Coordinates of C-alpha atoms in Angstrom, one line a residue:
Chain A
X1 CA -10.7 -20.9 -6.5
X2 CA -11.8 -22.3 -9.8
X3 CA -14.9 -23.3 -8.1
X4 CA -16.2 -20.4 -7.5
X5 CA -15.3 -18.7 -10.9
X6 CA -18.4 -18.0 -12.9
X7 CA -18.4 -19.0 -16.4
X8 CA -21.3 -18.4 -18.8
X9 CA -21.4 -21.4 -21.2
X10 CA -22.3 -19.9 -24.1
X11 CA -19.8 -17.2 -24.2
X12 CA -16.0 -17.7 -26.0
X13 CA -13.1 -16.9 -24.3
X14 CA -9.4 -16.0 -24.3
X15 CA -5.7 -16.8 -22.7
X16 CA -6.0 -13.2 -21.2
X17 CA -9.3 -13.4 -19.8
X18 CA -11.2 -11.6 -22.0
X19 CA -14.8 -13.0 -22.6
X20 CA -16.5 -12.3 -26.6
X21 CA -20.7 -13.3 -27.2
X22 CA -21.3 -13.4 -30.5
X23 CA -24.9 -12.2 -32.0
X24 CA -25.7 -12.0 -35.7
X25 CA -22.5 -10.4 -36.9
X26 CA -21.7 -8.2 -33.3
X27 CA -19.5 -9.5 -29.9
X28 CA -20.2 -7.6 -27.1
X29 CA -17.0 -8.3 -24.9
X30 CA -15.8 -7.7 -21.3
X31 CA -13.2 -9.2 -18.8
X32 CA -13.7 -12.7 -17.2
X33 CA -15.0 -13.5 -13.2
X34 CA -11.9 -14.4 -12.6
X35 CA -10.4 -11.8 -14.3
X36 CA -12.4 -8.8 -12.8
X37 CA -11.0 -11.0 -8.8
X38 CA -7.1 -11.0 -9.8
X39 CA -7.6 -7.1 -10.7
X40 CA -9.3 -6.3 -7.4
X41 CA -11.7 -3.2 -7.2
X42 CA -11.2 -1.7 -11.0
X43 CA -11.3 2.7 -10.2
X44 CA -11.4 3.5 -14.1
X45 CA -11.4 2.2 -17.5
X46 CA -10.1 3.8 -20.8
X47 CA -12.2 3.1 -23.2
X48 CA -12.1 2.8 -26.8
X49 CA -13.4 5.7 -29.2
X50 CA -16.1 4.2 -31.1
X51 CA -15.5 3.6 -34.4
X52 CA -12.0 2.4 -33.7
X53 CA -10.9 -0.7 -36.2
X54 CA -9.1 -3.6 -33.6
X55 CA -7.0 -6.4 -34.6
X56 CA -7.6 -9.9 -32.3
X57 CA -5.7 -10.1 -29.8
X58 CA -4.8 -6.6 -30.1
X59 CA -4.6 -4.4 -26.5
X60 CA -7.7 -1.7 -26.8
X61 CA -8.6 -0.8 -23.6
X62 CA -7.3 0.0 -20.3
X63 CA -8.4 -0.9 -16.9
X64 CA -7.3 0.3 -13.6
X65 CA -7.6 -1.6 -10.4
X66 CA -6.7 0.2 -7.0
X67 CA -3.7 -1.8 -7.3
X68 CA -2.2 -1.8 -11.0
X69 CA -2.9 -1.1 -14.7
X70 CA -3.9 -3.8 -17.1
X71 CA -4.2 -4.1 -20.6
X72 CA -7.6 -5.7 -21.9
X73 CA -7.2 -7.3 -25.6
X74 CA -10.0 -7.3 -28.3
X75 CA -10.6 -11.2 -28.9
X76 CA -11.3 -10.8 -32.6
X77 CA -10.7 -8.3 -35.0
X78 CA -13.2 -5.4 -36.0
X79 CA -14.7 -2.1 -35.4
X80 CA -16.0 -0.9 -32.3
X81 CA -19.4 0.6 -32.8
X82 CA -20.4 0.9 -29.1
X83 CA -18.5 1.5 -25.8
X84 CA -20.4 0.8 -22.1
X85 CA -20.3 4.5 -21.3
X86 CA -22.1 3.5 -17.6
X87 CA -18.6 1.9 -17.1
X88 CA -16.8 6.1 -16.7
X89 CA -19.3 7.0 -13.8
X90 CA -19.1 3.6 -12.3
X91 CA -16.1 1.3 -13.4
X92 CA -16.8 -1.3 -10.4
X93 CA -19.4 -2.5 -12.5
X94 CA -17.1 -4.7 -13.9
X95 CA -16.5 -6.3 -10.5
X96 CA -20.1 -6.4 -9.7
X97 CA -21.5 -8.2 -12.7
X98 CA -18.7 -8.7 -15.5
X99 CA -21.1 -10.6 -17.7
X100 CA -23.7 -8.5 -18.3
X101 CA -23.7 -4.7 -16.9
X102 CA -20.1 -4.6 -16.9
X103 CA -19.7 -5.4 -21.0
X104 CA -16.8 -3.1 -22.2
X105 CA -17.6 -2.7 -25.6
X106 CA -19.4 -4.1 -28.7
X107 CA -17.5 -5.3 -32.3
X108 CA -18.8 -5.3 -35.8
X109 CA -17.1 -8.9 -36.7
X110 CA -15.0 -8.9 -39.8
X111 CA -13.4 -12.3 -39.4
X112 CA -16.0 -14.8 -38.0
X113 CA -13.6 -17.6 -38.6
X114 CA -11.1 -16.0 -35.8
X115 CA -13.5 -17.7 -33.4
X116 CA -12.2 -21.2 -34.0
X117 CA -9.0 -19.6 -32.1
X118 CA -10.9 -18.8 -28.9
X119 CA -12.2 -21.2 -25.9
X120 CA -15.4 -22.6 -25.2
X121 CA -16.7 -22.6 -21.8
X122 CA -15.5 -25.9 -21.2
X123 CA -12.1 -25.5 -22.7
X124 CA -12.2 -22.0 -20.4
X125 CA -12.5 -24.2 -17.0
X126 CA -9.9 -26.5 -18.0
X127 CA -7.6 -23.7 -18.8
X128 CA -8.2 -22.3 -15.3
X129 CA -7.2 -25.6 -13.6
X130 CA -4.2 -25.3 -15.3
X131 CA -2.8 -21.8 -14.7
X132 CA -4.2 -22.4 -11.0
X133 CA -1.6 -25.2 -10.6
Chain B
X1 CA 27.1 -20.1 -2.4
X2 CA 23.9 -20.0 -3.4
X3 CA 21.4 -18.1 -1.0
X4 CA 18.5 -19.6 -0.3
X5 CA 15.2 -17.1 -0.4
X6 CA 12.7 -17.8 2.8
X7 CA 9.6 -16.6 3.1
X8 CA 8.8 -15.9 6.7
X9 CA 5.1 -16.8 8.1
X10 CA 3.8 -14.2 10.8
X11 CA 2.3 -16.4 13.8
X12 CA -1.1 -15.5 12.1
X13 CA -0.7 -16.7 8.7
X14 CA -3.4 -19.7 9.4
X15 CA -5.8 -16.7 10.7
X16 CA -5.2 -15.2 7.2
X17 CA -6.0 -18.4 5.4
X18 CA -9.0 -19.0 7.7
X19 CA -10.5 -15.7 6.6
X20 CA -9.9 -16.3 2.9
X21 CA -7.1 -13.2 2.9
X22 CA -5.5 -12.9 -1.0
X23 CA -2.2 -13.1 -0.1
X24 CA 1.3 -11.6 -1.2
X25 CA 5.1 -12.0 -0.3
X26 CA 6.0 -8.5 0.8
X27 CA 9.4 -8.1 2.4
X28 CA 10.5 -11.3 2.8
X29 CA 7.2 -12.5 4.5
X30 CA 3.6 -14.0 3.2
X31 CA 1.2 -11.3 3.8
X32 CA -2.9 -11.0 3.4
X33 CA -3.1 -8.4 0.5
X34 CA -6.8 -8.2 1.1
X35 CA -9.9 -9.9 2.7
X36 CA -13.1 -8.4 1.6
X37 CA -11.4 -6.1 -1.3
X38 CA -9.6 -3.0 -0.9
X39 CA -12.4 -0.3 -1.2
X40 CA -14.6 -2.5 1.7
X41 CA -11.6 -2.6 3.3
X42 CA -11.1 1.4 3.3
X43 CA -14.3 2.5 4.2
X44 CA -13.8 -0.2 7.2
X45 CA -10.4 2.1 7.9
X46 CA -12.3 5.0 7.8
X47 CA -15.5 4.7 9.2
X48 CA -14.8 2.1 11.4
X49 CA -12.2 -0.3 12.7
X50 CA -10.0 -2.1 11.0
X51 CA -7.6 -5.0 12.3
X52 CA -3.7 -5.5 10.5
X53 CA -1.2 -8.2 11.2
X54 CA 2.2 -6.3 11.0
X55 CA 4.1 -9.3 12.9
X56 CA 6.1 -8.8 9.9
X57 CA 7.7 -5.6 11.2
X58 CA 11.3 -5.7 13.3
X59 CA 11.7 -4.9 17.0
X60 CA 15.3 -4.7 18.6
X61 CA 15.7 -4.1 22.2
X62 CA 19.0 -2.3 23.1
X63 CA 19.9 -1.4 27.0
X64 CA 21.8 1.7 27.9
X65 CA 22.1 5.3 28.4
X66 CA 21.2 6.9 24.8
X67 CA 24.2 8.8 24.1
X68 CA 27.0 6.5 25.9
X69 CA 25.9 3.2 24.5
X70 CA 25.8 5.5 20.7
X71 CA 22.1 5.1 20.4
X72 CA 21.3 8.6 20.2
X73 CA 23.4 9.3 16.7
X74 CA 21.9 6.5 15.2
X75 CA 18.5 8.5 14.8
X76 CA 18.5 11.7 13.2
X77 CA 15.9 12.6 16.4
X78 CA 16.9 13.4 19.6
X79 CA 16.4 10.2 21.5
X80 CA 18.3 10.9 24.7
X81 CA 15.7 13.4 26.0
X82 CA 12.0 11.2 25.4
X83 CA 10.1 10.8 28.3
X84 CA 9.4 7.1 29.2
X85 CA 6.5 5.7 27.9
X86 CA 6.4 7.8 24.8
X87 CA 7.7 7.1 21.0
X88 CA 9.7 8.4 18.2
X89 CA 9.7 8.7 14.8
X90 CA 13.2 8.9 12.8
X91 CA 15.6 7.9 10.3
X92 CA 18.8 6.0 10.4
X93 CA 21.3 7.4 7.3
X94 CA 24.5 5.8 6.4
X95 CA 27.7 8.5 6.4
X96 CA 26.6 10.0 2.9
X97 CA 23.2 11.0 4.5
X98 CA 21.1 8.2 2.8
X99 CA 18.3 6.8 4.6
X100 CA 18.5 3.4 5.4
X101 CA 15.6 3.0 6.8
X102 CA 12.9 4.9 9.1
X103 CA 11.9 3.9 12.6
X104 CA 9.7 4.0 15.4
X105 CA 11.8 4.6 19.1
X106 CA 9.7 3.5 22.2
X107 CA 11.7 4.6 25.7
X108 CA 10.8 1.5 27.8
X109 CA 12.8 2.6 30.7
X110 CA 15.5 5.0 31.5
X111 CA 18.2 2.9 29.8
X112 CA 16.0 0.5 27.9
X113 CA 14.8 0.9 24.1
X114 CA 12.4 -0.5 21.6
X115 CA 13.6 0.4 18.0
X116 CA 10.8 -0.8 15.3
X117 CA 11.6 -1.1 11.7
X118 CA 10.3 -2.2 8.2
X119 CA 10.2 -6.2 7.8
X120 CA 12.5 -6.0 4.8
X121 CA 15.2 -3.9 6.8
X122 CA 15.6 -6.1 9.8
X123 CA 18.5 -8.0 9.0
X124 CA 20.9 -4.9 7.4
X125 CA 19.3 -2.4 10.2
X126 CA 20.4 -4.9 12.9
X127 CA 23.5 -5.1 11.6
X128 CA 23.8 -1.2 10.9
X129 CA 22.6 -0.6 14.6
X130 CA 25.0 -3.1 16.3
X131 CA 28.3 -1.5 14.0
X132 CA 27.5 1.9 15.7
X133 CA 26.5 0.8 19.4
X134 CA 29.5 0.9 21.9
X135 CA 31.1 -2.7 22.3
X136 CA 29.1 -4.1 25.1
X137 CA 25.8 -2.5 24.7
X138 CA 23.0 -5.4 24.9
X139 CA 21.0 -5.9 22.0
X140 CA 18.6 -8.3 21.4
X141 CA 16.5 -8.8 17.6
X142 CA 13.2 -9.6 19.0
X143 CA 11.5 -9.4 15.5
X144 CA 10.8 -12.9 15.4
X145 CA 9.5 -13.6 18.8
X146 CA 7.5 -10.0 18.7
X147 CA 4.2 -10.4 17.2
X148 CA 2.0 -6.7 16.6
X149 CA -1.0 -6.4 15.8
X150 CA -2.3 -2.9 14.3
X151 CA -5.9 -1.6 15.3
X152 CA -6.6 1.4 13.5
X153 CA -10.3 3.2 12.8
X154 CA -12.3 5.8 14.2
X155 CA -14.2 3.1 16.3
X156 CA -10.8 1.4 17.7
X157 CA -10.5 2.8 21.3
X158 CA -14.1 1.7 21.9
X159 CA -13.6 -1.8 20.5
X160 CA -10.6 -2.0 22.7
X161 CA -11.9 -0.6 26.1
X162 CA -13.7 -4.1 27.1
X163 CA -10.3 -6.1 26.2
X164 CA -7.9 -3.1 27.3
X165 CA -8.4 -1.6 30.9
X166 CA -6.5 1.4 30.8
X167 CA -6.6 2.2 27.0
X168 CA -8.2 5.4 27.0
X169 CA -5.1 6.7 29.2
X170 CA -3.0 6.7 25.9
X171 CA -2.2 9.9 24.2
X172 CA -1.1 10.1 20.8
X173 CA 2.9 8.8 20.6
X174 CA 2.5 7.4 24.2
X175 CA 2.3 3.4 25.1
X176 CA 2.0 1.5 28.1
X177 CA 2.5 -2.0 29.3
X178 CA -1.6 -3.3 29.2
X179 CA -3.1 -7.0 29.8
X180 CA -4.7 -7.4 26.3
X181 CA -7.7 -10.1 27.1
X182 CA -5.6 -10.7 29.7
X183 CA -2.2 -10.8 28.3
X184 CA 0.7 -8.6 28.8
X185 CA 1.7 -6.2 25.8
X186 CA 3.3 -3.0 24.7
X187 CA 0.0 -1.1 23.1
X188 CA 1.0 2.7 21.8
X189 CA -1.0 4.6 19.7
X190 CA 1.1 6.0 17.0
X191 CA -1.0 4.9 13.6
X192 CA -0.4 4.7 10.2
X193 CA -3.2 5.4 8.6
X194 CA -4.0 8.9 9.4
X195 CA -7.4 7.3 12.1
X196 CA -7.0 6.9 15.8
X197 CA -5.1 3.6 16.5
X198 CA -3.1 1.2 18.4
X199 CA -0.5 -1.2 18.1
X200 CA -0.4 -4.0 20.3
X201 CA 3.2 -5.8 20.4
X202 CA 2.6 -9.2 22.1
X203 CA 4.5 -13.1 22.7
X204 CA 4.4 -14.2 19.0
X205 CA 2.9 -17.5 20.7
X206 CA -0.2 -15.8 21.9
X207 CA -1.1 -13.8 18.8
X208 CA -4.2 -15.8 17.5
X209 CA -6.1 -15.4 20.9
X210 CA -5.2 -11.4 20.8
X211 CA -6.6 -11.9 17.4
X212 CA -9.5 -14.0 17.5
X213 CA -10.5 -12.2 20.7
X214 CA -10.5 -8.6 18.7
X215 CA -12.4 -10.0 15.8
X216 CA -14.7 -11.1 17.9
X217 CA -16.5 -7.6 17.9
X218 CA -18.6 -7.6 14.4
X219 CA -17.3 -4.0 14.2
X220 CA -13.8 -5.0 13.7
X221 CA -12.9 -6.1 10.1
X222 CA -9.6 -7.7 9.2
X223 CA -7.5 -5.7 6.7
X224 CA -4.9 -6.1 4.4
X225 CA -1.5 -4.4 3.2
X226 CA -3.4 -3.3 0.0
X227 CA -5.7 -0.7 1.7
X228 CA -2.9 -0.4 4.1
X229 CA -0.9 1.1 1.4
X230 CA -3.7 3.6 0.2
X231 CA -4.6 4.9 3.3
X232 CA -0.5 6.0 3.7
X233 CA -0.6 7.9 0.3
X234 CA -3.9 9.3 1.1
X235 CA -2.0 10.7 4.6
X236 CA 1.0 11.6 2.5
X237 CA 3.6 9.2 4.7
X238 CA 6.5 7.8 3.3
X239 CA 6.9 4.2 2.9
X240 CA 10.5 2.6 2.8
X241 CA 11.3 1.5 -0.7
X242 CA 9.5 4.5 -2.2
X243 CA 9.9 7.6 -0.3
X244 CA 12.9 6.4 1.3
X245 CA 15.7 4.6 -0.3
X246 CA 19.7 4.9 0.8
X247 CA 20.2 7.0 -2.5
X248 CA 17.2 9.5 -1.2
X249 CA 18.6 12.2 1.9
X250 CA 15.9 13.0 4.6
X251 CA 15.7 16.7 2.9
X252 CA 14.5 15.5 -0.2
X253 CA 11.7 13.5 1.6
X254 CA 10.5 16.2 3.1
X255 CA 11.7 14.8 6.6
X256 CA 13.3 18.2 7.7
X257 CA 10.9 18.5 10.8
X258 CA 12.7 14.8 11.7
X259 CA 16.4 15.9 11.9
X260 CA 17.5 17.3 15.1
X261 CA 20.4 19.7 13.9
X262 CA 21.6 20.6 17.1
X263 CA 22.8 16.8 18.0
X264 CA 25.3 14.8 16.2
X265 CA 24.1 11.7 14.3
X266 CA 25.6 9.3 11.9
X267 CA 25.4 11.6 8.0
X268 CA 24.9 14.8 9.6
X269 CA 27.7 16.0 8.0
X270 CA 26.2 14.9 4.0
X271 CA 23.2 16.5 5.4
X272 CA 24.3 19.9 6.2
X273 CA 26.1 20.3 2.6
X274 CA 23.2 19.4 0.9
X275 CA 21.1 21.9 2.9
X276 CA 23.7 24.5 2.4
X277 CA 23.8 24.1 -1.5
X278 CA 20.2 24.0 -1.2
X279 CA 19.5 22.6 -5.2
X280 CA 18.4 19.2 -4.2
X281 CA 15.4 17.6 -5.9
X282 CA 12.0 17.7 -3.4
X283 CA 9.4 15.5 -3.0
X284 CA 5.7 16.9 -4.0
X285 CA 2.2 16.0 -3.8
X286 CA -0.4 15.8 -6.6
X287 CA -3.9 14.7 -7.7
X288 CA -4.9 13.2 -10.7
X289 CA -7.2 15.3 -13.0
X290 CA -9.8 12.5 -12.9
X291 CA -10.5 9.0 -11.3
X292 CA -6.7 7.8 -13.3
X293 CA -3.8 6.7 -10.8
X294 CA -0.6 7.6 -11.2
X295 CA 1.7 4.4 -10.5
X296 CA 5.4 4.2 -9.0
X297 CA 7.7 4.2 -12.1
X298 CA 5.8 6.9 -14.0
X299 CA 7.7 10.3 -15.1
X300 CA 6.3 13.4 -13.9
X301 CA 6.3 16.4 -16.4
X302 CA 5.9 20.2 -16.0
X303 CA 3.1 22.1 -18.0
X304 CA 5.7 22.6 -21.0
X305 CA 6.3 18.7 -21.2
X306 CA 9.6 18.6 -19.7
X307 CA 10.8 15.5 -17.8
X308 CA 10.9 16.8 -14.3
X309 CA 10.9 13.9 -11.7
X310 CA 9.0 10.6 -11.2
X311 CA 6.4 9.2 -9.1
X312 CA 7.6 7.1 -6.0
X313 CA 3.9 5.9 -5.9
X314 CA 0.4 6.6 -6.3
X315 CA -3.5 4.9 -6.3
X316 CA -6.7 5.9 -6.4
X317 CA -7.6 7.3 -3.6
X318 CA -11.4 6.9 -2.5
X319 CA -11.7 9.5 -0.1
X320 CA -10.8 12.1 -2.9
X321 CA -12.5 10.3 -5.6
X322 CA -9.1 11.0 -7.8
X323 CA -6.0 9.5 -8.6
X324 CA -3.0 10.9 -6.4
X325 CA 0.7 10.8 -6.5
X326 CA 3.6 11.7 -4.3
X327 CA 7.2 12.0 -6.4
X328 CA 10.9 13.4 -6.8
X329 CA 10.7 16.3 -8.7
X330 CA 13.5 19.1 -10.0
X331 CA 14.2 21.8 -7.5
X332 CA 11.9 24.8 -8.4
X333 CA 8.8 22.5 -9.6
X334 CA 7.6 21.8 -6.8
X335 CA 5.0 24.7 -6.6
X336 CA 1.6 23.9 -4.7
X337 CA -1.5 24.0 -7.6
X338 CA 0.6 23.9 -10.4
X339 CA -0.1 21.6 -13.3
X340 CA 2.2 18.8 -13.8
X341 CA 1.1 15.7 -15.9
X342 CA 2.2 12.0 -15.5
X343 CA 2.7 8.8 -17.6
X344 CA 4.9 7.8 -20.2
X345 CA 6.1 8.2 -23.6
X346 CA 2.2 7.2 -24.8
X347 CA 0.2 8.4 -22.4
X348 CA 0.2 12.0 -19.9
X349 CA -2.9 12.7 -17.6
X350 CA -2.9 15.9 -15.8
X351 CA -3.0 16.7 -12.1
X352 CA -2.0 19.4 -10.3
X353 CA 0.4 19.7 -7.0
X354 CA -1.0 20.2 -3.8
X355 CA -0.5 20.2 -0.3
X356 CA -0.5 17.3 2.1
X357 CA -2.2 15.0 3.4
X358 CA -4.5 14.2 0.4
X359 CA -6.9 13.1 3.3
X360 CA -7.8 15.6 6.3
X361 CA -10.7 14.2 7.9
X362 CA -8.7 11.6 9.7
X363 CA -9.6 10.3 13.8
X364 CA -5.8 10.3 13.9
X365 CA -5.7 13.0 17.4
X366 CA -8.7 12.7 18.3

């Protein structure tokens, strides 16, 4: 399957599947391709309240697929300034394009150097390979 | 000893593979979860046809008169009285009125029987059913030499008619003997789903060319156990494991309308008393206050917070646009539009009881 996973290069990544891309001091951030494929058809998404101050790697949304609930972690710490409100009305965004209209929510960065704990693009595809084995 | 675990293949498993299926032990058996994705997959169901391997289910084939040979108080329905050709739907309980699992009964002949059952039941249903027929009643487990193959949609007697002479004879609960593409099988039309549909029981050697040959028509689309699971809740039907469990009586599923009371049958007895004391918890229907699911596991609480009961399962249901929910809850709860919230310690959403099926506008009759 890793073939077929899209996987933007310039984008950082996590364990869980979380996707971050990181502008001036902001991460707009969403789940991965292959993420938004193991959940299946996502039917609603809690989002965060704006404003909201996240820890990395701490769980601060919810998505729901037709099958389960999952837990979506913040890949760095901050505060949320903006959520992707389209995502209420239409939540299969995410399935549809998870890269750019399905973002879930935008970060004001407070700890840049927490991106030297996330993946590149490349380190991404290798991690795939391996929890595919 | 250790026990080994196996993990049965339906005859159709390289079909599934072929079509790119997701799939998903269920039961014992590797199953196609989905194909296209669950909510493609519905509005095939609903608007269309959809095609379901279910070679995973159990068939036993018992020969005798109904009430000699003991079949008859196996099944909380009268059997002894079916016309041939037609099915029934029941319930086997052990002696303290537990279900141990529900069934389909097809009258082959006068004093020959098709019993089908849920793929993870086969081997303690066999052995419940052959503990309670008389000594020298013939039984035969046919479950792994029976293949059956579900076609269920609005559109499925018309994709059948070219491959099926005789389909259209079928009546809801009936079956007959038909050359499918020209090869003998037991097709009845019972359904699952809440659409028209058929279920064709063939050789387990000759499934892919039933298959292929149905798939063939660009209306059919295959479909897997995940829609297959949404489209039950949407029609409100139990499913073994959730609804039904050998702890749960067929009066707290809301299986009255299944019991014959004026036959004997194996936890009759257990059934009666709890009838009679009549403060036994009920199961209930609800929809979610929005487009959040309420998921098997979760508690259900009345409008004053109080635990009340818990959810046996629940999805999202597309034709509703809503989550929905069927669960135990406390005698006295279950009231239709009252507002009852589910979750957990962190999180409660509301919904509201209501009647079922969640979905009317099925083909199911028709």
């Amino acid at each position: 399957m890793s073939g077929a996973v899209e996987i933007i290069d310039h984008y950082l990544y996590t364990k869980d599947h979380e996707w971050i891309n990181i502008e001036d001091n902001t991460g707009t951030v969403g789940i991965t391709d292959y993420a938004q494929n193991a959940l299946g058809d996502v039917t609603y998404i809690e989002l965060p309240k704006e404003g909201t101050e996240v820890e990395q790697f701490e769980q601060f949304v919810s998505v729901e697929s037709v099958k389960a609930a999952s837990d979506i972690f913040s890949p760095m710490s901050g505060r949320v300034t903006e959520v992707n409100r389209a995502l209420q009305d239409d939540p299969g965004l995410i399935n549809k394009d998870c890269y750019e209209k399905g973002w879930i929510a935008k970060i004001e960065i407070t700890s840049s150097e927490e991106a030297s704990s996330l993946m590149t693009a490349e380190d991404y595809r290798n991690y795939l390979t391996t929890i595919e084995q | 000893m250790p026990t080994e675990t196996v993990i049965h293949n339906t005859p159709l498993a390289g079909e599934h593979a072929a079509l790119g299926a997701k799939m998903v032990t269920f039961g014992g058996w590797n199953m196609p979860l989905q194909y296209a994705g669950i909510l493609a997959e519905w509005e095939d169901n609903r608007k269309r046809c959809s095609i379901f391997d279910c070679s995973h289910m159990g068939e036993f084939i018992i020969c005798g008169d109904a009430v000699a040979c003991g079949l008859d108080r196996i099944v909380t329905q009268t059997i002894a009285d079916m016309p041939v050709l037609t099915c029934r739907y029941g319930v086997m309980l052990n002696d303290q009125g537990g279900v141990i699992d529900d069934c389909i009964v097809y009258r082959l002949t006068g004093e020959a029987w098709m019993m089908v059952v849920n793929a993870a039941n086969i081997a303690k249903d066999a052995a419940h059913v052959k503990a309670h027929l008389s000594g020298n009643t013939p039984f035969r487990d046919a479950s792994f030499e029976t293949a059956k193959i579900d076609v269920q949609g609005p559109l499925s007697r018309d994709v059948l008619k070219p491959l099926v002479p005789g389909i259209e004879r079928l009546s809801y609960y009936g079956f007959e003997v038909l050359d499918v593409a020209g090869i003998r099988c037991i097709v009845s039309r019972t359904g699952y789903t809440g659409e028209l549909g058929y279920e064709i029981y063939c050789p387990w050697g000759q499934a892919v060319e039933i298959w292929r040959r149905i798939l063939k028509d660009p209306g059919v689309k295959p479909t897997g156990l995940g829609v297959r699971d949404v489209l039950r809740i949407e029609m409100c039907y139990s499913l073994y494991g959730h609804e039904l469990e050998e702890n749960i009586s067929p009066l707290e599923a809301g299986l009255d309308k299944f019991i014959d009371g004026n036959k004997d049958f194996i936890g009759k007895e257990a059934v009666l008393r709890q009838k009679e004391a009549g403060n036994h918890r009920t199961v209930g229907y609800f929809v979610s206050g929005s487009r959040k699911s309420p998921r098997a596991g979760h508690t259900l609480y009345n409008g004053q917070g109080r635990a009340v009961g818990t959810v046996t399962s629940g999805t999202f249901s597309a034709g509703l646009n809503a989550g929905v929910g069927i669960g135990f809850v406390e005698k006295g709860e279950n009231v239709l539009e009252k507002k009852i919230l589910f979750g957990d310690d962190k999180t409660k959403t509301e919904g509201m009881m209501t009647r079922r099926p969640f979905y009317k506008n099925g083909s199911l009759k028709k």
